[in-house]
Amino acid sequence: MAIQTRIVNGSHTEVYVGGGNFITQAYPTNFHQFFTRKILTPSENISDFMEMTATERMALEQSDAAWIEPSKELIMAWDSAWLINKRRYGRYNRDTGFFEGNGKLDITTEQAIRILEIGYIRLAVGGCLYIKPALPTILPVTGD
């Protein structure tokens, strides 16, 4: 069964599932919520959600329960490292519990620590860079 939609009260979109399944956030988060039906807010879209079985829900609940908040020092170091020339290229997202950078929204604490350890990569003018890291991203590349 797939997520279904219907209009309620003439103007609100409700998403719902049956068959003992659940709806939860489709975007990366460590704080999942589970519904069998939900009225979408004006900023939400059906694509923001996915359907899952009771078994999948249990696994996700265990994963969320195992999440540990990163230290304030790590969050400050990350946010500072991603602020370059008054432009923010990444941040720690308190709403999802993930670090973000270069468009990646699901960077774990362990990955963030490793990215900060690697540090900035500097290129001379006209230089090029090819890296295939085992990490989702690196700090922004800067020029000399």
GROMACS .gro file of C-alpha atoms in nm:
model
  144
    1MET     CA    1   0.000   0.000   0.000
    2ALA     CA    2   0.124   0.350  -0.076
    3ILE     CA    3   0.067   0.679   0.103
    4GLN     CA    4  -0.276   0.808   0.007
    5THR     CA    5  -0.406   1.166   0.014
    6ARG     CA    6  -0.746   1.323   0.055
    7ILE     CA    7  -0.882   1.673   0.111
    8VAL     CA    8  -1.049   1.733   0.447
    9ASN     CA    9  -1.265   2.030   0.546
   10GLY     CA   10  -1.250   2.147   0.187
   11SER     CA   11  -0.893   2.277   0.201
   12HIS     CA   12  -0.651   2.064   0.407
   13THR     CA   13  -0.454   1.774   0.261
   14GLU     CA   14  -0.439   1.463   0.475
   15VAL     CA   15  -0.192   1.182   0.408
   16TYR     CA   16  -0.271   0.835   0.539
   17VAL     CA   17  -0.177   0.469   0.517
   18GLY     CA   18  -0.345   0.146   0.611
   19GLY     CA   19  -0.253  -0.216   0.653
   20GLY     CA   20  -0.074  -0.158   0.983
   21ASN     CA   21   0.189   0.065   0.820
   22PHE     CA   22   0.311   0.407   0.929
   23ILE     CA   23   0.416   0.741   0.781
   24THR     CA   24   0.738   0.912   0.892
   25GLN     CA   25   0.974   1.180   0.771
   26ALA     CA   26   1.155   1.099   0.446
   27TYR     CA   27   1.434   1.349   0.513
   28PRO     CA   28   1.732   1.274   0.740
   29THR     CA   29   1.650   1.314   1.108
   30ASN     CA   30   1.728   1.149   1.438
   31PHE     CA   31   1.386   1.246   1.574
   32HIS     CA   32   1.129   1.056   1.368
   33GLN     CA   33   0.760   1.090   1.430
   34PHE     CA   34   0.514   0.822   1.324
   35PHE     CA   35   0.160   0.861   1.198
   36THR     CA   36  -0.110   0.655   1.035
   37ARG     CA   37  -0.265   0.980   0.915
   38LYS     CA   38  -0.151   1.340   0.920
   39ILE     CA   39  -0.279   1.678   0.801
   40LEU     CA   40  -0.001   1.848   0.604
   41THR     CA   41   0.101   2.196   0.713
   42PRO     CA   42   0.138   2.463   0.441
   43SER     CA   43   0.515   2.403   0.431
   44GLU     CA   44   0.484   2.022   0.401
   45ASN     CA   45   0.445   1.808   0.091
   46ILE     CA   46   0.366   1.438   0.049
   47SER     CA   47   0.726   1.390  -0.069
   48ASP     CA   48   0.844   1.489   0.281
   49PHE     CA   49   0.711   1.156   0.410
   50MET     CA   50   0.755   0.786   0.347
   51GLU     CA   51   0.564   0.473   0.436
   52MET     CA   52   0.710   0.200   0.654
   53THR     CA   53   0.611  -0.125   0.815
   54ALA     CA   54   0.589  -0.187   1.189
   55THR     CA   55   0.923  -0.373   1.174
   56GLU     CA   56   1.091  -0.081   0.995
   57ARG     CA   57   0.942   0.158   1.251
   58MET     CA   58   1.086  -0.045   1.537
   59ALA     CA   59   1.434  -0.039   1.379
   60LEU     CA   60   1.413   0.337   1.325
   61GLU     CA   61   1.295   0.394   1.682
   62GLN     CA   62   1.596   0.196   1.808
   63SER     CA   63   1.829   0.398   1.587
   64ASP     CA   64   1.680   0.727   1.709
   65ALA     CA   65   1.707   0.611   2.072
   66ALA     CA   66   2.078   0.534   2.024
   67TRP     CA   67   2.150   0.888   1.899
   68ILE     CA   68   2.378   1.090   2.129
   69GLU     CA   69   2.383   1.469   2.112
   70PRO     CA   70   2.724   1.600   2.001
   71SER     CA   71   2.921   1.822   2.237
   72LYS     CA   72   2.870   2.197   2.234
   73GLU     CA   73   3.240   2.233   2.148
   74LEU     CA   74   3.204   2.017   1.837
   75ILE     CA   75   2.893   2.207   1.727
   76MET     CA   76   3.072   2.540   1.773
   77ALA     CA   77   3.381   2.416   1.585
   78TRP     CA   78   3.165   2.287   1.297
   79ASP     CA   79   2.956   2.602   1.267
   80SER     CA   80   3.267   2.818   1.281
   81ALA     CA   81   3.451   2.612   1.017
   82TRP     CA   82   3.163   2.651   0.772
   83LEU     CA   83   3.137   3.030   0.804
   84ILE     CA   84   3.371   3.177   0.544
   85ASN     CA   85   3.373   3.545   0.450
   86LYS     CA   86   3.041   3.589   0.628
   87ARG     CA   87   2.880   3.315   0.414
   88ARG     CA   88   2.750   2.998   0.575
   89TYR     CA   89   2.820   2.678   0.381
   90GLY     CA   90   2.717   2.436   0.654
   91ARG     CA   91   2.580   2.410   1.007
   92TYR     CA   92   2.467   2.178   1.282
   93ASN     CA   93   2.092   2.128   1.248
   94ARG     CA   94   1.938   2.100   1.595
   95ASP     CA   95   1.603   1.998   1.442
   96THR     CA   96   1.747   1.682   1.281
   97GLY     CA   97   2.053   1.609   1.497
   98PHE     CA   98   2.277   1.598   1.189
   99PHE     CA   99   2.560   1.817   1.068
  100GLU     CA  100   2.520   1.979   0.726
  101GLY     CA  101   2.769   2.101   0.469
  102ASN     CA  102   2.798   2.145   0.092
  103GLY     CA  103   2.438   2.036   0.047
  104LYS     CA  104   2.478   1.715   0.252
  105LEU     CA  105   2.213   1.702   0.524
  106ASP     CA  106   2.295   1.380   0.709
  107ILE     CA  107   2.654   1.408   0.831
  108THR     CA  108   2.701   1.207   1.150
  109THR     CA  109   2.902   1.316   1.453
  110GLU     CA  110   3.181   1.072   1.365
  111GLN     CA  111   3.198   1.203   1.008
  112ALA     CA  112   3.195   1.565   1.129
  113ILE     CA  113   3.490   1.497   1.359
  114ARG     CA  114   3.687   1.339   1.073
  115ILE     CA  115   3.603   1.625   0.833
  116LEU     CA  116   3.726   1.879   1.088
  117GLU     CA  117   4.044   1.673   1.145
  118ILE     CA  118   4.120   1.683   0.771
  119GLY     CA  119   4.070   2.059   0.775
  120TYR     CA  120   4.067   2.303   0.486
  121ILE     CA  121   4.222   2.220   0.152
  122ARG     CA  122   4.388   2.518  -0.014
  123LEU     CA  123   4.445   2.545  -0.386
  124ALA     CA  124   4.668   2.785  -0.572
  125VAL     CA  125   4.495   2.991  -0.840
  126GLY     CA  126   4.426   2.769  -1.139
  127GLY     CA  127   4.477   2.450  -0.937
  128CYS     CA  128   4.243   2.157  -0.950
  129LEU     CA  129   4.138   1.896  -0.701
  130TYR     CA  130   4.015   1.541  -0.731
  131ILE     CA  131   3.933   1.360  -0.410
  132LYS     CA  132   3.719   1.054  -0.357
  133PRO     CA  133   3.693   1.060   0.022
  134ALA     CA  134   3.516   0.801   0.233
  135LEU     CA  135   3.328   1.096   0.383
  136PRO     CA  136   3.014   1.267   0.255
  137THR     CA  137   3.195   1.600   0.204
  138ILE     CA  138   3.498   1.809   0.298
  139LEU     CA  139   3.527   2.161   0.431
  140PRO     CA  140   3.496   2.425   0.157
  141VAL     CA  141   3.803   2.442  -0.065
  142THR     CA  142   3.973   2.780  -0.038
  143GLY     CA  143   4.219   2.960  -0.265
  144ASP     CA  144   4.544   3.132  -0.175
   0.00000   0.00000   0.00000
